[in-house]
């Protein structure tokens, strides 16, 4: 009997109605405002072109399902889009909103249709949110983690790069990593700030729309955040932590040997790490959102070589294993088509890229398209949770 | 008759004695100062660990030749290390110092030994310097370009990312690109500022030595600079411009399909460019300084696919051609060995990486090790210059 191969989208966002309503009340970024009868989302104060138009694609569940049907996506693991709760300054507000949004998302998923032919599987799952803001107490964070683990359709959490204000190498986050590595929750690490305060200088005076912050700023933010986390020894202390990197890890794969070389020339850093940086890089998960078959294959190669850089005696090397840590994603509802074409180029390009990786057999491609996600997130096994 | 294959290092720096003397006179970065009887180089004011120790490796030509002999490097194309002349504020000082340093470097190369068995070839060639600072006149820049073209052993110029203060997409640089594309000079684009004013925020509070600025800041600076240059249409107007990117282009190869996708979603930008971004990426040259065979092969793949993204009708596609635009480099005298080993790991790693690229035959590896450099820079043909 041939089992239908599922297409699972692990990088797909929404602004839940409660979150959108919250953004509409605000008078500075992040906010949703109306201009010429069009709602626009401004994520950062200095964003080019006064942000971008938004509509039902951003909050309406039916639109998500329609998008999925159009592209034959069976299951989506939906996450709140940036900036999550970063902009709040009151810990109690952040905790309460996190809990409400997590309940909302659980409901959004739990009441979604089932997947044809896969009895126990829903079409929608979610990444929850933590109240990661300055001044939040560790107990509040751990409480939210516990709350999320009790919501059966939330399979992970989405997280920005700033932690509770000082980044992901902040020693104060240690109990959070500990708690997360004791759950099955996957941490989806996603950028928001790009180059932050350095952006104006880096992007210069010419008008390039969103190209530089999205194409360079975003990936670099992720790269820096995960590198700092690795340098801080978080993976040495919590080797079971499951971190999924947005946009195929940004520049991390290509810079990983340079990072390893720079570490090996800095005894201060190298002496405190157990492995070569390339081993840690191979312990991460990567979305397959990179728009090119060469990029796709390269990310897999960089994952696959990781064991060779482990200091674990007798670590078994399997260079072809890289595909197992890569997972299809769309970045919906961002990058919509500009013309009248129905299907989204941003989706088709990544599907085509997966299909064109020369050294992948059909089974590898199917794994990236959906099999890996089903396994990593344990989709369809909510009863036992 | 078998011809010996040459090893040519195109990424190797010096601080010429005149330049080092200049830095010793300064009381703030960039400067060379003495601490506990040790000379140290401070490149940036906020540099970690009060900069780094420096010695004869940085200015003594015999040390360069010794390093070359130790690693069987036949020819080096030497460039002044960052920050070049960026820190000067008087155009006349910058022009005069550029001219003097260019003459010094010509002399440094012209009086170097010949390569055994290659009659007309010297062991040292150079990249000259332009007085690229704020307020410099176009005529002064063009005059220096002309001066360099008259110095037979200078085969290119090294350039930072700031241009005359506003980056490489500054319309004021148009005459310079025009002049450069009319010469055979290769522009070696090299980072200096890393993330600039955003660095403090990006790197955070933990002590990581030079790892983050060198392993992420440097490559990102190059990536941003060349992307801005491409977005400004410089390559559309000057398709013959020869730009060589330091550190294998930083993150450019891995982000190139994402850059292309972001451009295609921004009509403002896409409408003014002739080609998909991936075509421009394939028109550049890349040093082979990336420390890993997977990175090495990937950069070649990204170059090789470029023609497929050209909008030139009937452009002939040759995916294996990528190696032709990659050139061995060492980054000497940076990344010295920490222990007592004679040979430098930073050199051996890149040589090994070239050797281990699976889809390269011997001829491809030889080209990357030296053949490409001899052809691109026209080494040994000074008489006809």
XYZ file of C-alpha atoms in Angstrom:
770
model
C 0.000 0.000 0.000
C 1.414 3.352 -0.952
C 1.033 5.974 1.732
C 0.432 9.530 0.586
C 3.413 11.766 1.315
C 2.387 14.848 3.235
C 3.536 18.403 2.639
C 4.054 20.176 5.960
C 4.785 23.899 6.261
C 6.708 24.699 9.420
C 7.404 28.358 8.646
C 4.055 30.092 8.335
C 2.809 33.004 10.366
C -0.349 34.613 11.591
C -1.372 37.585 13.639
C -4.166 36.099 15.725
C -7.226 38.368 15.912
C -6.424 39.216 19.533
C -2.880 40.179 18.558
C -4.001 42.216 15.533
C -6.506 44.064 17.727
C -3.721 44.809 20.167
C -1.537 46.218 17.365
C -4.412 48.394 16.102
C -4.575 50.163 19.461
C -0.969 51.267 19.297
C 0.307 54.609 18.037
C 3.887 53.594 17.309
C 5.598 50.511 15.907
C 4.716 47.723 15.982
C 1.264 48.827 14.934
C -1.477 48.334 12.410
C -2.839 51.609 11.042
C -5.161 52.667 8.255
C -4.022 54.813 5.337
C -6.263 55.552 2.364
C -8.710 52.912 3.592
C -5.948 50.320 3.562
C -4.656 48.659 6.706
C -0.882 48.677 6.935
C 1.472 46.920 9.302
C 4.491 48.826 10.537
C 6.845 46.439 12.283
C 9.768 48.787 12.941
C 9.695 52.551 13.357
C 12.218 53.205 10.610
C 10.818 50.593 8.242
C 10.987 51.541 4.549
C 7.834 52.430 2.612
C 5.700 52.848 5.777
C 5.501 49.105 6.271
C 3.295 46.894 4.153
C -0.405 46.398 3.429
C -2.081 43.712 5.529
C -5.426 41.976 5.262
C -7.259 38.769 6.109
C -4.233 36.653 5.044
C -2.651 37.827 8.278
C -5.381 36.797 10.722
C -8.176 34.809 9.087
C -7.835 31.038 9.517
C -9.881 30.357 6.402
C -7.343 32.315 4.378
C -4.557 30.154 5.797
C -6.433 27.006 4.826
C -7.187 28.395 1.357
C -3.504 29.169 0.869
C -2.652 25.642 2.013
C -5.174 24.061 -0.365
C -3.887 26.123 -3.274
C -0.365 24.815 -2.713
C -1.306 21.271 -1.628
C 0.025 21.876 1.843
C -1.476 19.260 4.151
C -0.387 20.606 7.504
C 0.877 23.966 8.747
C 2.617 24.646 12.017
C 1.600 28.235 12.543
C 3.541 30.812 14.526
C 2.816 34.377 15.528
C 4.868 36.656 13.280
C 7.427 39.041 14.690
C 7.741 41.034 16.887
C 5.823 38.709 19.251
C 5.721 40.413 22.666
C 9.084 42.185 22.517
C 7.520 45.634 22.539
C 5.688 45.245 25.867
C 7.248 46.696 28.967
C 5.060 45.238 31.717
C 5.862 41.620 32.619
C 2.305 40.988 33.838
C 0.818 42.207 30.551
C 3.284 40.059 28.603
C 2.535 36.938 30.648
C -1.193 37.388 30.381
C -1.120 38.117 26.651
C 1.207 35.151 26.057
C -1.189 32.838 27.855
C -4.219 34.184 26.015
C -2.511 33.969 22.635
C -1.333 30.446 23.373
C -4.900 29.431 24.248
C -6.176 31.178 21.118
C -3.645 29.342 18.952
C -4.449 26.001 20.575
C -8.084 26.616 19.757
C -7.196 27.743 16.199
C -5.438 24.404 15.681
C -7.639 22.045 17.706
C -10.767 23.071 15.799
C -9.082 22.847 12.396
C -10.067 20.099 9.944
C -8.345 16.720 10.006
C -5.950 15.626 7.278
C -7.639 13.354 4.731
C -6.579 9.805 5.295
C -4.620 10.551 8.452
C -7.151 10.052 11.198
C -5.440 11.630 14.132
C -3.747 14.498 12.329
C -5.040 18.065 12.236
C -4.297 20.481 9.417
C -3.061 23.127 11.837
C -0.579 23.012 14.679
C 1.195 25.842 16.388
C 4.256 27.356 17.968
C 3.405 29.106 21.238
C 4.853 32.321 22.597
C 6.827 33.138 25.721
C 6.666 36.493 27.526
C 10.306 37.198 26.713
C 10.732 40.808 27.741
C 13.055 42.725 29.998
C 12.210 42.293 33.671
C 10.224 39.075 33.313
C 10.829 36.552 36.080
C 12.199 33.097 35.419
C 9.150 31.584 37.117
C 6.836 33.347 34.678
C 8.798 31.955 31.747
C 8.798 28.431 33.151
C 5.108 28.704 33.946
C 4.380 29.597 30.325
C 6.508 26.706 29.098
C 4.472 24.415 31.344
C 1.224 25.910 30.084
C 2.281 25.320 26.473
C 3.264 21.713 27.118
C -0.310 21.203 28.309
C -1.780 22.502 25.052
C -1.724 19.442 22.810
C -1.615 21.197 19.430
C 1.255 23.516 20.304
C 4.429 21.701 19.316
C 7.029 24.327 20.017
C 7.617 27.980 20.719
C 8.715 30.769 18.427
C 11.390 33.038 19.796
C 13.203 36.189 18.715
C 16.870 36.883 19.252
C 16.846 39.271 22.188
C 15.851 36.911 25.000
C 14.956 39.054 28.007
C 16.935 41.980 26.670
C 20.483 40.719 26.475
C 20.348 38.077 23.780
C 20.338 34.314 23.888
C 23.740 34.038 25.578
C 22.352 35.669 28.698
C 23.168 33.420 31.695
C 19.751 34.337 33.118
C 18.152 32.165 30.409
C 19.850 29.021 31.675
C 16.738 27.708 33.522
C 14.692 28.275 30.372
C 17.040 26.181 28.202
C 16.990 23.531 30.915
C 13.194 23.495 30.973
C 12.903 23.493 27.192
C 15.336 20.649 26.752
C 13.224 18.599 29.160
C 10.160 19.033 26.937
C 9.609 17.929 23.376
C 9.050 21.554 22.364
C 10.967 22.807 19.344
C 12.341 26.346 19.596
C 11.786 28.181 16.321
C 14.400 30.940 16.282
C 13.266 33.815 14.073
C 14.684 37.272 13.397
C 12.948 40.592 13.842
C 15.431 43.428 14.317
C 17.820 42.788 11.442
C 20.941 44.852 12.053
C 19.122 46.908 14.704
C 20.849 50.166 15.523
C 23.457 49.524 12.825
C 20.893 49.280 10.032
C 20.824 52.894 8.911
C 24.571 52.973 8.464
C 24.717 49.528 6.843
C 21.961 50.037 4.283
C 23.020 53.536 3.181
C 21.082 56.266 1.408
C 19.825 54.599 -1.748
C 16.215 53.441 -1.976
C 16.166 49.638 -1.975
C 12.787 48.983 -0.389
C 12.822 46.040 1.986
C 15.570 44.165 0.108
C 18.538 44.772 2.402
C 16.822 44.366 5.789
C 14.966 41.246 4.633
C 17.640 39.603 2.513
C 20.669 40.438 4.659
C 19.516 41.896 7.985
C 17.177 39.054 8.901
C 19.571 36.181 8.128
C 22.455 37.944 9.865
C 20.400 38.498 13.003
C 19.643 34.782 13.217
C 23.250 33.872 12.480
C 24.563 36.114 15.229
C 22.010 34.969 17.796
C 22.635 31.273 17.326
C 26.403 31.759 17.194
C 26.298 33.606 20.511
C 24.200 30.814 21.988
C 26.731 28.225 20.809
C 29.683 30.286 22.084
C 27.988 30.527 25.474
C 28.060 26.729 25.747
C 24.289 26.321 25.782
C 24.504 23.279 23.496
C 27.252 21.763 25.621
C 25.003 21.945 28.656
C 21.768 21.071 26.830
C 22.603 18.798 23.915
C 18.971 17.752 23.598
C 17.692 21.249 22.963
C 15.842 21.376 19.643
C 16.363 24.668 17.847
C 14.947 25.283 14.385
C 16.506 28.166 12.473
C 14.482 30.422 10.205
C 15.634 31.012 6.614
C 17.919 27.975 6.635
C 20.069 29.446 9.354
C 20.793 32.640 7.452
C 24.522 32.841 6.878
C 25.427 30.261 9.534
C 26.168 27.335 7.193
C 28.450 29.369 4.954
C 30.247 31.041 7.829
C 30.529 27.941 9.989
C 34.084 26.951 9.035
C 35.190 30.558 9.405
C 33.543 30.656 12.831
C 35.391 27.447 13.725
C 38.677 28.917 12.515
C 38.197 32.152 14.455
C 37.344 30.176 17.594
C 40.434 27.998 17.236
C 42.553 31.176 17.090
C 40.986 32.488 20.316
C 41.981 30.213 23.237
C 39.671 32.139 25.545
C 36.708 30.831 23.557
C 37.985 27.502 22.271
C 38.995 26.331 25.728
C 35.452 26.564 27.042
C 33.726 24.651 24.215
C 33.551 20.871 23.947
C 33.434 20.619 20.156
C 34.390 22.354 16.930
C 31.664 24.877 16.018
C 30.709 22.785 12.993
C 29.451 20.043 15.248
C 26.974 22.337 16.999
C 25.842 23.635 13.616
C 24.931 20.050 12.742
C 22.757 19.662 15.849
C 20.335 22.364 14.744
C 17.288 22.150 12.499
C 16.885 24.351 9.429
C 13.823 25.401 7.526
C 14.116 24.825 3.789
C 13.406 28.470 3.027
C 16.377 29.557 0.955
C 14.990 29.703 -2.583
C 17.728 27.760 -4.376
C 18.727 24.119 -4.935
C 22.427 24.899 -4.413
C 21.666 26.542 -1.060
C 19.407 23.628 -0.127
C 22.042 20.992 -0.840
C 24.758 23.013 0.825
C 22.842 23.345 4.088
C 22.407 19.566 4.075
C 26.140 19.095 3.440
C 27.036 21.338 6.344
C 24.719 19.400 8.643
C 25.996 16.092 7.313
C 29.646 16.845 7.974
C 28.993 17.762 11.597
C 29.811 14.428 13.174
C 33.320 14.620 11.736
C 33.822 17.671 13.946
C 32.528 16.126 17.139
C 34.955 15.379 19.922
C 32.844 12.405 20.950
C 35.072 9.315 20.580
C 33.870 6.995 17.845
C 31.080 9.300 16.671
C 29.624 7.604 13.621
C 29.835 9.683 10.503
C 27.015 9.797 7.972
C 27.472 12.628 5.532
C 24.165 12.071 3.778
C 22.118 12.587 6.898
C 21.814 16.366 6.499
C 18.382 16.286 4.853
C 16.876 14.895 8.070
C 17.201 18.254 9.786
C 15.670 20.344 7.016
C 11.972 21.168 6.877
C 9.840 22.798 4.219
C 8.406 26.251 4.919
C 6.701 29.094 3.079
C 6.974 32.248 5.198
C 3.281 32.861 4.424
C 1.692 35.447 4.475
C 4.860 37.340 3.613
C 6.207 37.533 0.042
C 2.782 37.400 -1.654
C 2.596 37.420 -5.455
C 2.672 40.878 -7.012
C 0.784 39.965 -10.151
C -2.391 38.008 -10.737
C -0.830 34.552 -10.611
C -2.624 32.313 -8.141
C 0.298 30.341 -6.753
C 3.000 32.057 -4.779
C 6.469 32.188 -6.339
C 8.003 32.170 -2.878
C 6.428 28.750 -2.278
C 7.074 27.297 -5.705
C 10.728 28.324 -5.621
C 11.420 26.455 -2.408
C 9.508 23.368 -3.576
C 11.428 23.419 -6.828
C 14.707 23.926 -4.978
C 14.023 20.845 -2.844
C 13.159 18.905 -5.963
C 16.341 19.907 -7.768
C 18.926 19.012 -5.132
C 21.107 16.669 -7.130
C 22.217 14.329 -4.403
C 18.777 13.809 -2.874
C 16.709 10.739 -3.718
C 12.924 10.818 -3.641
C 12.839 9.666 -0.020
C 15.103 12.525 1.050
C 12.922 15.066 -0.713
C 9.779 13.615 0.861
C 11.407 13.836 4.259
C 12.190 17.532 3.768
C 8.709 18.190 2.374
C 6.944 16.657 5.346
C 8.306 13.475 6.852
C 10.877 15.239 8.998
C 8.262 17.606 10.413
C 5.884 14.764 11.288
C 8.676 13.032 13.164
C 10.262 16.058 14.831
C 6.985 17.529 16.039
C 5.249 14.219 16.673
C 2.242 15.287 14.601
C -0.866 13.170 15.070
C 0.174 11.930 18.497
C -1.659 14.506 20.582
C -3.596 11.951 22.625
C -0.478 10.723 24.306
C 0.761 14.178 25.137
C 57.081 18.406 -20.541
C 55.339 18.872 -17.249
C 55.083 22.482 -16.104
C 55.242 23.145 -12.389
C 51.913 24.358 -11.024
C 52.290 27.577 -9.079
C 50.682 28.441 -5.769
C 49.608 32.081 -5.756
C 48.306 33.877 -2.674
C 46.013 36.748 -3.579
C 44.853 37.561 -0.052
C 47.913 38.549 1.932
C 48.536 41.810 3.704
C 51.281 44.072 4.871
C 51.667 47.342 6.666
C 54.442 48.952 4.656
C 57.110 50.581 6.873
C 55.852 54.044 5.905
C 52.311 53.066 6.878
C 53.369 51.461 10.166
C 55.377 54.579 11.028
C 52.289 56.650 10.327
C 50.196 54.471 12.658
C 52.809 54.726 15.417
C 52.401 58.516 15.478
C 48.691 58.308 16.188
C 47.075 58.460 19.608
C 43.757 56.851 18.711
C 42.665 53.997 16.449
C 43.949 52.974 14.044
C 47.271 53.041 15.811
C 50.280 50.996 16.780
C 51.257 51.427 20.424
C 53.637 49.777 22.845
C 52.457 47.962 25.964
C 54.839 45.985 28.170
C 57.511 46.265 25.504
C 55.178 44.676 22.965
C 53.878 46.566 19.931
C 50.120 46.196 19.503
C 47.865 47.182 16.657
C 44.489 48.657 17.502
C 42.361 48.815 14.381
C 39.085 49.997 15.881
C 38.555 52.023 19.032
C 36.222 49.510 20.619
C 38.209 46.468 19.538
C 38.244 43.583 22.036
C 41.393 42.732 23.993
C 43.149 46.042 23.116
C 43.837 44.863 19.610
C 46.527 42.330 18.796
C 50.322 42.034 19.020
C 52.189 42.967 15.853
C 55.761 42.456 14.747
C 57.973 42.070 11.684
C 55.404 39.742 10.036
C 53.379 42.876 9.434
C 56.008 45.022 7.655
C 59.174 43.104 6.911
C 59.375 41.776 3.350
C 61.777 39.015 4.347
C 59.169 37.705 6.764
C 56.632 37.602 3.947
C 59.043 35.641 1.765
C 59.876 33.291 4.643
C 56.180 32.637 5.217
C 55.758 31.982 1.494
C 58.695 29.560 1.408
C 57.384 27.700 4.436
C 54.055 27.092 2.689
C 55.424 26.647 -0.845
C 53.705 29.795 -2.019
C 55.376 30.903 -5.241
C 53.773 34.295 -5.675
C 51.909 36.681 -3.382
C 49.812 39.630 -4.421
C 50.221 41.816 -1.385
C 47.757 44.433 -0.205
C 47.832 46.978 2.577
C 45.678 45.684 5.433
C 42.666 47.617 6.666
C 41.884 50.371 7.419
C 43.884 51.757 4.453
C 43.418 55.524 4.413
C 39.865 55.682 5.749
C 40.881 57.438 8.944
C 42.440 60.484 7.256
C 40.420 63.634 6.983
C 42.541 65.761 4.664
C 42.208 64.856 0.962
C 45.675 66.190 0.171
C 47.267 64.012 2.880
C 45.341 60.983 1.636
C 46.353 61.544 -1.995
C 49.984 62.067 -1.130
C 50.146 59.060 1.199
C 48.361 56.881 -1.371
C 50.891 57.834 -4.012
C 53.837 57.236 -1.712
C 52.507 53.881 -0.524
C 51.801 52.823 -4.088
C 55.385 53.686 -5.059
C 56.658 51.865 -1.970
C 54.649 48.776 -2.836
C 55.781 48.856 -6.467
C 59.344 48.930 -5.216
C 58.626 46.147 -2.685
C 57.439 43.957 -5.568
C 59.757 45.048 -8.364
C 62.870 44.282 -6.308
C 61.557 40.914 -5.124
C 63.161 37.663 -6.337
C 61.941 35.996 -9.501
C 60.026 32.733 -9.463
C 62.248 29.739 -10.145
C 61.691 28.496 -13.649
C 59.362 31.350 -14.614
C 61.693 33.921 -16.066
C 59.496 36.958 -16.163
C 57.565 36.391 -12.966
C 58.303 38.072 -9.643
C 57.466 36.523 -6.296
C 55.644 39.648 -5.167
C 52.955 41.741 -6.790
C 50.629 44.230 -5.221
C 47.240 45.849 -4.882
C 47.520 49.631 -4.735
C 45.484 52.043 -2.640
C 43.135 54.879 -3.534
C 42.656 57.968 -1.354
C 39.027 57.027 -0.682
C 37.980 59.455 2.013
C 35.198 61.962 2.449
C 35.763 65.149 0.479
C 38.227 63.697 -2.013
C 37.752 64.971 -5.560
C 36.981 62.651 -8.457
C 40.042 63.943 -10.276
C 42.287 62.895 -7.411
C 40.836 59.394 -7.485
C 41.226 59.099 -11.241
C 44.745 60.480 -11.020
C 45.668 57.761 -8.519
C 44.123 55.072 -10.722
C 46.246 56.368 -13.591
C 49.339 56.392 -11.395
C 48.727 52.776 -10.368
C 48.242 51.614 -13.950
C 51.715 52.984 -14.614
C 53.281 50.890 -11.840
C 53.898 47.543 -13.532
C 53.814 45.313 -10.454
C 50.555 46.678 -9.048
C 47.809 44.529 -10.517
C 44.789 45.912 -8.755
C 43.602 48.063 -5.895
C 42.312 47.083 -2.483
C 39.212 48.900 -1.346
C 37.061 49.067 1.760
C 33.302 49.299 1.807
C 32.694 52.957 2.590
C 33.760 54.554 -0.677
C 34.052 58.292 -0.079
C 31.809 58.091 2.957
C 28.506 56.851 1.601
C 29.273 53.330 0.500
C 29.855 51.763 -2.891
C 26.386 52.628 -4.213
C 27.225 56.323 -4.062
C 26.489 57.868 -7.489
C 29.574 60.034 -7.018
C 31.724 56.927 -7.555
C 30.412 56.411 -11.076
C 33.493 57.927 -12.777
C 35.714 55.682 -10.666
C 33.899 52.504 -11.748
C 34.092 53.743 -15.317
C 37.838 54.349 -15.037
C 38.487 51.034 -13.299
C 36.534 49.023 -15.828
C 38.700 50.584 -18.542
C 41.848 49.260 -16.886
C 42.886 45.703 -16.184
C 43.001 46.471 -12.454
C 41.187 44.073 -10.157
C 39.296 45.644 -7.265
C 39.862 43.628 -4.096
C 36.881 44.419 -1.864
C 37.782 43.899 1.782
C 35.925 44.614 5.026
C 37.096 46.722 7.921
C 34.195 48.033 9.996
C 32.195 44.823 10.519
C 28.763 45.825 11.776
C 30.013 49.345 12.557
C 27.765 51.248 14.915
C 25.535 48.196 15.351
C 28.354 45.987 16.631
C 27.998 46.614 20.348
C 24.322 45.689 20.284
C 24.831 42.719 17.965
C 27.711 41.088 19.815
C 26.241 41.465 23.312
C 27.900 41.402 26.717
C 29.677 38.053 26.799
C 33.426 37.880 26.195
C 34.033 36.211 22.848
C 37.311 37.836 21.841
C 37.499 38.640 18.144
C 35.258 35.754 17.098
C 32.032 37.609 16.314
C 33.476 40.683 14.578
C 35.868 38.568 12.511
C 33.681 35.559 11.773
C 30.374 37.381 11.249
C 30.993 41.143 11.146
C 33.629 41.046 8.413
C 31.771 38.752 6.004
C 28.508 40.638 6.523
C 30.150 43.962 5.765
C 31.449 42.636 2.445
C 28.089 41.039 1.643
C 26.211 44.266 2.260
C 28.667 46.413 0.315
C 28.646 44.276 -2.813
C 24.870 43.825 -2.661
C 24.400 47.580 -2.523
C 26.747 47.967 -5.476
C 24.744 45.415 -7.460
C 21.419 47.009 -6.491
C 22.733 50.379 -7.668
C 23.193 48.940 -11.151
C 26.980 49.351 -11.182
C 27.422 45.949 -12.869
C 24.747 46.763 -15.431
C 26.663 49.864 -16.448
C 30.144 48.332 -16.084
C 29.915 44.633 -16.855
C 33.690 44.429 -17.309
C 34.494 45.609 -13.805
C 36.593 42.990 -12.003
C 35.747 42.766 -8.323
C 37.370 40.177 -6.071
C 35.575 39.522 -2.793
C 37.435 38.808 0.423
C 36.544 35.711 2.471
C 34.744 34.060 -0.426
C 32.161 36.794 -0.575
C 31.148 36.412 3.053
C 27.495 35.437 3.156
C 26.749 36.521 -0.417
C 26.671 33.055 -2.016
C 24.321 31.618 0.595
C 22.042 34.640 0.606
C 22.024 35.139 -3.148
C 18.753 33.333 -3.908
C 17.097 35.102 -0.981
C 18.399 38.415 -2.303
C 16.971 37.516 -5.729
C 13.624 36.602 -4.160
C 13.443 39.815 -2.149
C 14.291 41.854 -5.254
C 11.607 40.123 -7.285
C 9.071 41.082 -4.607
C 10.112 44.738 -4.766
C 9.208 46.168 -8.210
C 10.986 49.399 -7.343
C 14.275 47.512 -7.313
C 13.641 44.716 -9.809
C 12.497 47.119 -12.512
C 15.828 48.913 -12.567
C 18.069 45.829 -12.823
C 18.824 43.952 -16.038
C 19.334 40.502 -14.512
C 18.429 38.262 -11.594
C 20.818 38.973 -8.702
C 22.337 35.507 -9.078
C 23.775 36.495 -12.442
C 25.719 39.417 -10.962
C 26.949 37.157 -8.170
C 28.468 34.950 -10.867
C 30.375 37.850 -12.436
C 32.463 38.425 -9.329
C 35.693 36.777 -8.206
C 36.048 35.090 -4.822
C 39.073 34.323 -2.754
C 39.209 30.714 -1.584
C 39.445 31.754 2.057
C 36.543 29.965 3.690
C 38.207 27.083 5.550
C 35.958 24.233 4.396
C 35.576 21.989 1.339
C 31.775 22.253 1.465
C 31.976 26.051 1.449
C 34.555 25.919 -1.343
C 32.398 23.748 -3.592
C 29.271 25.728 -2.799
C 30.814 29.036 -3.826
C 31.813 27.426 -7.127
C 28.266 26.098 -7.607
C 26.780 29.539 -7.017
C 29.147 31.064 -9.567
C 28.494 28.236 -12.010
C 24.722 28.620 -11.969
C 24.906 32.334 -12.745
C 24.459 32.133 -16.485
C 21.104 30.430 -15.989
C 19.936 33.654 -14.346
C 21.161 35.990 -17.042
C 18.623 37.771 -19.194
C 21.059 37.682 -22.113
C 19.383 35.656 -24.893
C 21.184 32.411 -25.609
C 23.681 32.770 -22.752
C 25.652 29.549 -22.743
C 25.388 27.660 -19.501
C 28.379 25.882 -17.961
C 27.734 24.899 -14.400
C 31.232 23.590 -13.791
C 32.874 26.896 -14.570
C 32.668 28.248 -11.013
C 36.210 27.265 -10.027
C 37.581 29.726 -12.575
C 36.601 32.675 -10.427
C 38.059 31.380 -7.169
C 41.578 32.166 -6.021
C 43.693 30.839 -3.186
C 44.516 33.194 -0.316
C 45.940 33.060 3.197
C 45.011 36.285 4.998
C 48.621 36.412 6.228
C 49.811 37.827 8.663
C 46.495 37.432 10.440
C 45.461 34.140 12.098
C 49.007 33.105 13.083
C 49.533 29.773 14.845
C 49.099 29.909 18.598
C 51.388 27.024 19.420
C 54.861 26.127 18.224
C 53.822 24.459 14.990
C 55.677 25.907 12.018
C 52.978 25.838 9.371
C 49.870 27.947 9.736
C 46.569 26.117 10.246
C 44.739 28.937 8.504
C 46.756 28.201 5.355
C 46.655 24.422 5.567
C 42.890 24.423 6.100
C 42.196 26.342 2.928
C 44.641 24.234 0.910
C 43.038 21.085 2.252
C 39.574 22.454 1.559
C 40.516 23.094 -2.079
C 41.933 19.614 -2.299
C 38.811 17.987 -0.888
C 36.162 19.541 -3.118
C 34.547 16.427 -4.475
C 33.552 17.631 -7.891
C 36.887 19.269 -8.727
C 39.457 17.493 -10.873
C 43.160 18.161 -10.497
C 43.088 20.873 -13.167
C 40.337 22.742 -11.319
C 42.270 22.618 -8.057
C 45.423 23.835 -9.781
C 43.486 26.696 -11.284
C 42.199 27.767 -7.859
C 45.654 27.341 -6.324
C 47.353 29.572 -8.859
C 46.351 29.297 -12.494
C 43.365 31.602 -12.143
C 45.449 34.275 -10.457
C 48.143 34.157 -13.148
C 45.478 34.645 -15.794
C 43.315 37.213 -14.022
C 46.206 39.421 -12.955
C 48.359 38.778 -16.019
C 51.344 37.869 -13.859
C 54.661 37.781 -15.650
C 53.540 40.131 -18.419
C 54.763 43.380 -16.923
C 56.836 44.326 -19.929
C 53.826 44.766 -22.075
C 51.968 46.844 -19.521
